PDB file of C-alpha atoms and ligand atoms in Angstrom:
ATOM      1  CA  MET A   1       0.000   0.000   0.000  1.00  0.00           C
ATOM      2  CA  PHE A   2       1.098   3.552  -0.699  1.00  0.00           C
ATOM      3  CA  ASN A   3      -0.515   6.232   1.447  1.00  0.00           C
ATOM      4  CA  LEU A   4      -0.141   9.914   0.767  1.00  0.00           C
ATOM      5  CA  ILE A   5      -1.291  13.086   2.470  1.00  0.00           C
ATOM      6  CA  LEU A   6      -1.907  16.123   0.312  1.00  0.00           C
ATOM      7  CA  PHE A   7      -1.415  18.990   2.705  1.00  0.00           C
ATOM      8  CA  GLY A   8      -1.875  22.750   2.486  1.00  0.00           C
ATOM      9  CA  PRO A   9      -4.077  25.688   3.452  1.00  0.00           C
ATOM     10  CA  PRO A  10      -7.625  26.213   2.156  1.00  0.00           C
ATOM     11  CA  GLY A  11      -7.446  27.128  -1.521  1.00  0.00           C
ATOM     12  CA  SER A  12      -4.030  25.558  -2.107  1.00  0.00           C
ATOM     13  CA  GLY A  13      -5.457  23.170  -4.713  1.00  0.00           C
ATOM     14  CA  LYS A  14      -5.720  19.922  -2.742  1.00  0.00           C
ATOM     15  CA  GLY A  15      -9.083  18.931  -4.197  1.00  0.00           C
ATOM     16  CA  THR A  16      -8.083  19.569  -7.817  1.00  0.00           C
ATOM     17  CA  GLN A  17      -4.721  17.852  -7.524  1.00  0.00           C
ATOM     18  CA  SER A  18      -6.261  14.917  -5.641  1.00  0.00           C
ATOM     19  CA  GLN A  19      -8.418  14.223  -8.688  1.00  0.00           C
ATOM     20  CA  ASN A  20      -5.329  14.312 -10.924  1.00  0.00           C
ATOM     21  CA  ILE A  21      -3.511  11.927  -8.580  1.00  0.00           C
ATOM     22  CA  VAL A  22      -6.491   9.546  -8.438  1.00  0.00           C
ATOM     23  CA  ASN A  23      -6.672   9.456 -12.245  1.00  0.00           C
ATOM     24  CA  THR A  24      -2.960   8.791 -12.644  1.00  0.00           C
ATOM     25  CA  TYR A  25      -2.126   6.487  -9.740  1.00  0.00           C
ATOM     26  CA  LYS A  26      -5.544   4.975  -8.912  1.00  0.00           C
ATOM     27  CA  LEU A  27      -5.326   5.689  -5.215  1.00  0.00           C
ATOM     28  CA  ALA A  28      -8.534   5.853  -3.181  1.00  0.00           C
ATOM     29  CA  HIS A  29      -9.395   9.472  -2.376  1.00  0.00           C
ATOM     30  CA  ILE A  30     -10.554  10.403   1.107  1.00  0.00           C
ATOM     31  CA  SER A  31     -11.535  14.065   1.512  1.00  0.00           C
ATOM     32  CA  THR A  32     -12.949  14.977   4.917  1.00  0.00           C
ATOM     33  CA  GLY A  33     -14.391  18.180   3.428  1.00  0.00           C
ATOM     34  CA  ASP A  34     -16.343  16.162   0.807  1.00  0.00           C
ATOM     35  CA  LEU A  35     -17.431  13.566   3.374  1.00  0.00           C
ATOM     36  CA  LEU A  36     -18.646  16.290   5.732  1.00  0.00           C
ATOM     37  CA  ARG A  37     -20.484  18.170   2.963  1.00  0.00           C
ATOM     38  CA  ASP A  38     -22.196  14.908   2.030  1.00  0.00           C
ATOM     39  CA  GLU A  39     -23.352  14.441   5.645  1.00  0.00           C
ATOM     40  CA  VAL A  40     -24.575  18.054   5.693  1.00  0.00           C
ATOM     41  CA  SER A  41     -26.567  17.662   2.482  1.00  0.00           C
ATOM     42  CA  ARG A  42     -28.160  14.428   3.732  1.00  0.00           C
ATOM     43  CA  GLN A  43     -28.957  16.201   7.008  1.00  0.00           C
ATOM     44  CA  THR A  44     -27.633  13.349   9.127  1.00  0.00           C
ATOM     45  CA  ALA A  45     -27.066  13.944  12.855  1.00  0.00           C
ATOM     46  CA  LEU A  46     -23.337  14.180  12.132  1.00  0.00           C
ATOM     47  CA  GLY A  47     -23.978  16.669   9.318  1.00  0.00           C
ATOM     48  CA  VAL A  48     -26.241  18.902  11.379  1.00  0.00           C
ATOM     49  CA  GLU A  49     -23.556  19.052  14.099  1.00  0.00           C
ATOM     50  CA  ALA A  50     -20.660  19.550  11.650  1.00  0.00           C
ATOM     51  CA  ARG A  51     -22.363  22.374   9.807  1.00  0.00           C
ATOM     52  CA  LYS A  52     -22.300  24.601  12.895  1.00  0.00           C
ATOM     53  CA  TYR A  53     -18.509  24.571  12.746  1.00  0.00           C
ATOM     54  CA  MET A  54     -18.064  24.612   8.978  1.00  0.00           C
ATOM     55  CA  ASP A  55     -20.203  27.698   8.460  1.00  0.00           C
ATOM     56  CA  GLN A  56     -18.066  29.566  10.971  1.00  0.00           C
ATOM     57  CA  GLY A  57     -14.799  28.497   9.351  1.00  0.00           C
ATOM     58  CA  LEU A  58     -13.905  26.402  12.407  1.00  0.00           C
ATOM     59  CA  LEU A  59     -12.619  22.843  12.449  1.00  0.00           C
ATOM     60  CA  VAL A  60     -15.143  20.119  13.212  1.00  0.00           C
ATOM     61  CA  PRO A  61     -14.216  18.290  16.478  1.00  0.00           C
ATOM     62  CA  ASP A  62     -11.488  15.653  16.111  1.00  0.00           C
ATOM     63  CA  GLU A  63     -13.558  12.702  17.340  1.00  0.00           C
ATOM     64  CA  VAL A  64     -16.219  13.300  14.672  1.00  0.00           C
ATOM     65  CA  VAL A  65     -13.702  13.425  11.840  1.00  0.00           C
ATOM     66  CA  ILE A  66     -11.537  10.556  13.091  1.00  0.00           C
ATOM     67  CA  GLY A  67     -14.560   8.222  13.375  1.00  0.00           C
ATOM     68  CA  MET A  68     -15.609   9.126   9.855  1.00  0.00           C
ATOM     69  CA  ILE A  69     -12.144   8.407   8.425  1.00  0.00           C
ATOM     70  CA  SER A  70     -11.830   5.130  10.248  1.00  0.00           C
ATOM     71  CA  SER A  71     -15.011   3.711   8.737  1.00  0.00           C
ATOM     72  CA  LYS A  72     -14.081   5.046   5.292  1.00  0.00           C
ATOM     73  CA  ILE A  73     -10.731   3.224   5.369  1.00  0.00           C
ATOM     74  CA  ASP A  74     -12.501   0.030   6.437  1.00  0.00           C
ATOM     75  CA  ASP A  75     -14.893   0.405   3.481  1.00  0.00           C
ATOM     76  CA  MET A  76     -12.036   0.021   0.977  1.00  0.00           C
ATOM     77  CA  PRO A  77      -9.880  -2.979   1.898  1.00  0.00           C
ATOM     78  CA  GLU A  78      -8.786  -3.491  -1.739  1.00  0.00           C
ATOM     79  CA  ALA A  79      -7.353  -0.008  -2.240  1.00  0.00           C
ATOM     80  CA  ARG A  80      -3.903   0.352  -3.790  1.00  0.00           C
ATOM     81  CA  GLY A  81      -3.372   3.079  -1.252  1.00  0.00           C
ATOM     82  CA  PHE A  82      -5.074   6.202   0.034  1.00  0.00           C
ATOM     83  CA  ILE A  83      -4.739   9.858  -0.666  1.00  0.00           C
ATOM     84  CA  PHE A  84      -5.850  11.919   2.306  1.00  0.00           C
ATOM     85  CA  ASP A  85      -7.105  15.392   1.382  1.00  0.00           C
ATOM     86  CA  GLY A  86      -7.950  17.866   4.134  1.00  0.00           C
ATOM     87  CA  PHE A  87      -6.991  15.345   6.796  1.00  0.00           C
ATOM     88  CA  PRO A  88      -5.221  15.268   9.215  1.00  0.00           C
ATOM     89  CA  ARG A  89      -5.841  18.863  10.225  1.00  0.00           C
ATOM     90  CA  THR A  90      -4.678  18.764  13.857  1.00  0.00           C
ATOM     91  CA  LYS A  91      -1.827  17.025  15.660  1.00  0.00           C
ATOM     92  CA  GLU A  92      -4.416  14.784  17.372  1.00  0.00           C
ATOM     93  CA  GLN A  93      -5.842  13.741  13.977  1.00  0.00           C
ATOM     94  CA  ALA A  94      -2.317  12.988  12.716  1.00  0.00           C
ATOM     95  CA  GLU A  95      -1.594  10.772  15.709  1.00  0.00           C
ATOM     96  CA  ALA A  96      -4.951   9.003  15.306  1.00  0.00           C
ATOM     97  CA  LEU A  97      -4.274   8.411  11.600  1.00  0.00           C
ATOM     98  CA  ASP A  98      -0.833   6.993  12.321  1.00  0.00           C
ATOM     99  CA  LYS A  99      -2.434   4.546  14.783  1.00  0.00           C
ATOM    100  CA  LEU A 100      -5.253   3.558  12.404  1.00  0.00           C
ATOM    101  CA  LEU A 101      -2.750   2.774   9.652  1.00  0.00           C
ATOM    102  CA  GLU A 102      -0.401   0.958  11.994  1.00  0.00           C
ATOM    103  CA  PHE A 103      -3.302  -1.278  12.962  1.00  0.00           C
ATOM    104  CA  LYS A 104      -3.627  -2.126   9.249  1.00  0.00           C
ATOM    105  CA  GLU A 105       0.127  -2.758   9.071  1.00  0.00           C
ATOM    106  CA  THR A 106       0.685   0.214   6.799  1.00  0.00           C
ATOM    107  CA  SER A 107       1.695   3.874   7.202  1.00  0.00           C
ATOM    108  CA  ILE A 108       1.927   7.300   5.580  1.00  0.00           C
ATOM    109  CA  GLU A 109       4.834   7.295   3.141  1.00  0.00           C
ATOM    110  CA  LEU A 110       4.758  10.835   1.861  1.00  0.00           C
ATOM    111  CA  VAL A 111       3.252  14.202   2.760  1.00  0.00           C
ATOM    112  CA  LEU A 112       3.172  16.733  -0.066  1.00  0.00           C
ATOM    113  CA  SER A 113       2.633  20.268   1.163  1.00  0.00           C
ATOM    114  CA  LEU A 114       1.323  22.779  -1.379  1.00  0.00           C
ATOM    115  CA  GLU A 115       2.754  26.194  -0.539  1.00  0.00           C
ATOM    116  CA  VAL A 116       0.751  29.170  -1.795  1.00  0.00           C
ATOM    117  CA  PRO A 117       0.980  32.833  -0.682  1.00  0.00           C
ATOM    118  CA  GLU A 118      -1.963  34.040   1.365  1.00  0.00           C
ATOM    119  CA  GLU A 119      -3.187  36.707  -1.037  1.00  0.00           C
ATOM    120  CA  GLU A 120      -3.384  34.102  -3.807  1.00  0.00           C
ATOM    121  CA  LEU A 121      -5.396  31.775  -1.505  1.00  0.00           C
ATOM    122  CA  VAL A 122      -7.981  34.451  -0.776  1.00  0.00           C
ATOM    123  CA  LYS A 123      -8.237  35.346  -4.455  1.00  0.00           C
ATOM    124  CA  ARG A 124      -8.810  31.708  -5.464  1.00  0.00           C
ATOM    125  CA  LEU A 125     -11.369  31.027  -2.726  1.00  0.00           C
ATOM    126  CA  LEU A 126     -13.365  34.174  -3.483  1.00  0.00           C
ATOM    127  CA  GLY A 127     -13.329  33.210  -7.157  1.00  0.00           C
ATOM    128  CA  ARG A 128     -14.543  29.700  -6.326  1.00  0.00           C
ATOM    129  CA  GLY A 129     -17.254  31.158  -4.067  1.00  0.00           C
ATOM    130  CA  GLN A 130     -18.929  32.735  -7.081  1.00  0.00           C
ATOM    131  CA  THR A 131     -19.726  29.340  -8.574  1.00  0.00           C
ATOM    132  CA  SER A 132     -19.226  26.657  -5.896  1.00  0.00           C
ATOM    133  CA  GLY A 133     -22.371  27.342  -3.907  1.00  0.00           C
ATOM    134  CA  ARG A 134     -20.265  26.625  -0.826  1.00  0.00           C
ATOM    135  CA  SER A 135     -21.564  28.600   2.125  1.00  0.00           C
ATOM    136  CA  ASP A 136     -18.042  28.877   3.569  1.00  0.00           C
ATOM    137  CA  ASP A 137     -16.490  30.616   0.551  1.00  0.00           C
ATOM    138  CA  THR A 138     -17.361  34.150   1.711  1.00  0.00           C
ATOM    139  CA  GLU A 139     -14.679  36.688   2.613  1.00  0.00           C
ATOM    140  CA  GLU A 140     -15.468  36.578   6.340  1.00  0.00           C
ATOM    141  CA  VAL A 141     -15.442  32.768   6.608  1.00  0.00           C
ATOM    142  CA  ILE A 142     -12.366  32.431   4.346  1.00  0.00           C
ATOM    143  CA  THR A 143     -10.398  34.694   6.714  1.00  0.00           C
ATOM    144  CA  LYS A 144     -11.436  32.500   9.650  1.00  0.00           C
ATOM    145  CA  ARG A 145     -10.526  29.272   7.821  1.00  0.00           C
ATOM    146  CA  ILE A 146      -7.041  30.588   7.085  1.00  0.00           C
ATOM    147  CA  LYS A 147      -6.669  31.692  10.724  1.00  0.00           C
ATOM    148  CA  GLU A 148      -7.763  28.227  11.903  1.00  0.00           C
ATOM    149  CA  TYR A 149      -5.193  26.701   9.521  1.00  0.00           C
ATOM    150  CA  HIS A 150      -2.366  28.714  11.110  1.00  0.00           C
ATOM    151  CA  ALA A 151      -3.585  28.053  14.654  1.00  0.00           C
ATOM    152  CA  LYS A 152      -4.197  24.299  14.440  1.00  0.00           C
ATOM    153  CA  THR A 153      -3.272  22.737  11.098  1.00  0.00           C
ATOM    154  CA  SER A 154       0.141  24.081  10.092  1.00  0.00           C
ATOM    155  CA  VAL A 155       1.751  22.088  12.987  1.00  0.00           C
ATOM    156  CA  VAL A 156       0.750  18.856  11.209  1.00  0.00           C
ATOM    157  CA  ALA A 157       3.574  19.553   8.717  1.00  0.00           C
ATOM    158  CA  ASN A 158       6.110  19.509  11.576  1.00  0.00           C
ATOM    159  CA  HIS A 159       4.724  16.186  12.818  1.00  0.00           C
ATOM    160  CA  TYR A 160       5.585  14.491   9.504  1.00  0.00           C
ATOM    161  CA  ASP A 161       8.721  16.555   8.891  1.00  0.00           C
ATOM    162  CA  ALA A 162      10.149  15.027  12.075  1.00  0.00           C
ATOM    163  CA  PHE A 163       9.825  11.603  10.384  1.00  0.00           C
ATOM    164  CA  GLY A 164      11.428  12.889   7.163  1.00  0.00           C
ATOM    165  CA  LYS A 165       8.167  12.419   5.239  1.00  0.00           C
ATOM    166  CA  LEU A 166       7.389  16.029   4.325  1.00  0.00           C
ATOM    167  CA  VAL A 167       8.091  17.541   0.908  1.00  0.00           C
ATOM    168  CA  ARG A 168       7.167  21.191   0.294  1.00  0.00           C
ATOM    169  CA  LEU A 169       6.088  22.090  -3.235  1.00  0.00           C
ATOM    170  CA  LYS A 170       5.427  25.422  -4.889  1.00  0.00           C
ATOM    171  CA  GLY A 171       1.649  25.469  -5.341  1.00  0.00           C
ATOM    172  CA  ASP A 172       1.105  28.864  -6.936  1.00  0.00           C
ATOM    173  CA  GLY A 173       1.769  27.855 -10.547  1.00  0.00           C
ATOM    174  CA  ASP A 174      -0.998  26.639 -12.838  1.00  0.00           C
ATOM    175  CA  ILE A 175      -2.716  23.270 -12.360  1.00  0.00           C
ATOM    176  CA  ALA A 176      -0.507  21.390 -14.842  1.00  0.00           C
ATOM    177  CA  ALA A 177       2.751  22.839 -13.503  1.00  0.00           C
ATOM    178  CA  THR A 178       1.834  21.948  -9.934  1.00  0.00           C
ATOM    179  CA  PHE A 179       0.753  18.445 -10.949  1.00  0.00           C
ATOM    180  CA  LYS A 180       4.134  17.930 -12.634  1.00  0.00           C
ATOM    181  CA  LEU A 181       5.897  18.754  -9.348  1.00  0.00           C
ATOM    182  CA  ILE A 182       3.594  16.313  -7.572  1.00  0.00           C
ATOM    183  CA  THR A 183       4.212  13.428 -10.001  1.00  0.00           C
ATOM    184  CA  GLN A 184       7.975  13.942  -9.734  1.00  0.00           C
ATOM    185  CA  GLU A 185       7.707  13.166  -6.018  1.00  0.00           C
ATOM    186  CA  ILE A 186       5.163  10.323  -6.187  1.00  0.00           C
ATOM    187  CA  ASP A 187       7.070   8.618  -9.018  1.00  0.00           C
ATOM    188  CA  LYS A 188       9.925   7.998  -6.559  1.00  0.00           C
ATOM    189  CA  TYR A 189       7.586   5.582  -4.741  1.00  0.00           C
ATOM    190  CA  LEU A 190       4.872   4.462  -7.108  1.00  0.00           C
ATOM    191  CA  GLN A 191       4.373   4.094 -10.864  1.00  0.00           C
ATOM    192  CA  PRO A 192       1.186   5.304 -12.613  1.00  0.00           C
ATOM    193  CA  ALA A 193      -1.460   2.563 -12.818  1.00  0.00           C
TER     194      ALA A 193
HETATM  195  P1  ADP B   1     -10.736  23.804   2.506  1.00  0.00           P
HETATM  196  O1  ADP B   1      -9.502  22.966   2.498  1.00  0.00           O
HETATM  197  O2  ADP B   1     -10.895  24.604   1.272  1.00  0.00           O
HETATM  198  O3  ADP B   1     -10.931  24.604   3.775  1.00  0.00           O
HETATM  199  P2  ADP B   1     -12.404  21.494   3.010  1.00  0.00           P
HETATM  200  O4  ADP B   1     -13.440  21.070   2.057  1.00  0.00           O
HETATM  201  O5  ADP B   1     -11.223  20.614   3.204  1.00  0.00           O
HETATM  202  O6  ADP B   1     -12.008  22.910   2.466  1.00  0.00           O
HETATM  203  O7  ADP B   1     -13.058  21.757   4.457  1.00  0.00           O
HETATM  204  C1  ADP B   1     -14.207  22.546   4.634  1.00  0.00           C
HETATM  205  C2  ADP B   1     -14.568  22.601   6.119  1.00  0.00           C
HETATM  206  O8  ADP B   1     -14.872  21.282   6.602  1.00  0.00           O
HETATM  207  C3  ADP B   1     -13.461  23.101   7.061  1.00  0.00           C
HETATM  208  O9  ADP B   1     -13.436  24.504   7.160  1.00  0.00           O
HETATM  209  C4  ADP B   1     -13.841  22.414   8.384  1.00  0.00           C
HETATM  210  O10 ADP B   1     -14.913  23.081   9.029  1.00  0.00           O
HETATM  211  C5  ADP B   1     -14.374  21.072   7.919  1.00  0.00           C
HETATM  212  N1  ADP B   1     -13.288  20.047   7.876  1.00  0.00           N
HETATM  213  C6  ADP B   1     -12.815  19.425   6.756  1.00  0.00           C
HETATM  214  N2  ADP B   1     -11.864  18.537   7.074  1.00  0.00           N
HETATM  215  C7  ADP B   1     -11.722  18.597   8.427  1.00  0.00           C
HETATM  216  C8  ADP B   1     -10.874  17.936   9.373  1.00  0.00           C
HETATM  217  N3  ADP B   1      -9.978  17.024   8.994  1.00  0.00           N
HETATM  218  N4  ADP B   1     -11.013  18.265  10.681  1.00  0.00           N
HETATM  219  C9  ADP B   1     -11.914  19.152  11.090  1.00  0.00           C
HETATM  220  N5  ADP B   1     -12.723  19.823  10.264  1.00  0.00           N
HETATM  221  C10 ADP B   1     -12.639  19.557   8.952  1.00  0.00           C
END
């Protein structure tokens, strides 16, 4: 199994590049943002609870997200590997993920961090807000999401850097240029499928 984390602030391109990676390497994609939005749209108990946080640009509590990930991993025993997008977002989530994977006798091999200047992030997210229909792509909520990233999520990079698993990539080029940088790193571990 080859397991990858695509890491970076809101608007850094994780969702778009995850799709490119899935198409090329046939990894199973797990996006906590997508999973949570699905729960919200189905108005499940989890979704109703999660929405309170999401609409304020705050992180959903760790135990909610960790439980969701755990069952998602169990749903796909045949996967060639996983690409985690938007998870882990706190040190506690990172430690929980490490344990979950260890239990399955596997681990995270690589963490690719997409580095994009803040003004570019805001520009992209506001642009997306005009068409995405996402209630959290407004200027006020975007500012809070970026603040939450600095307060709680950026430390996750250090967690994996300490294990020598972190690679920082320039994420402010166009989609194709960024994907090329990504494939150059993944190709060291895994061939396209
Ligand atoms: P973005 O990366 O653009 O902020 P996401 O779709 O990944 O968008 O996340 C949207 C929202 O969903 C976050 O602002 C947060 O409220 C919630 N969320 C997503 N993933 C997590 C996570 N791993 N832990 C806690 N909350 C999360």
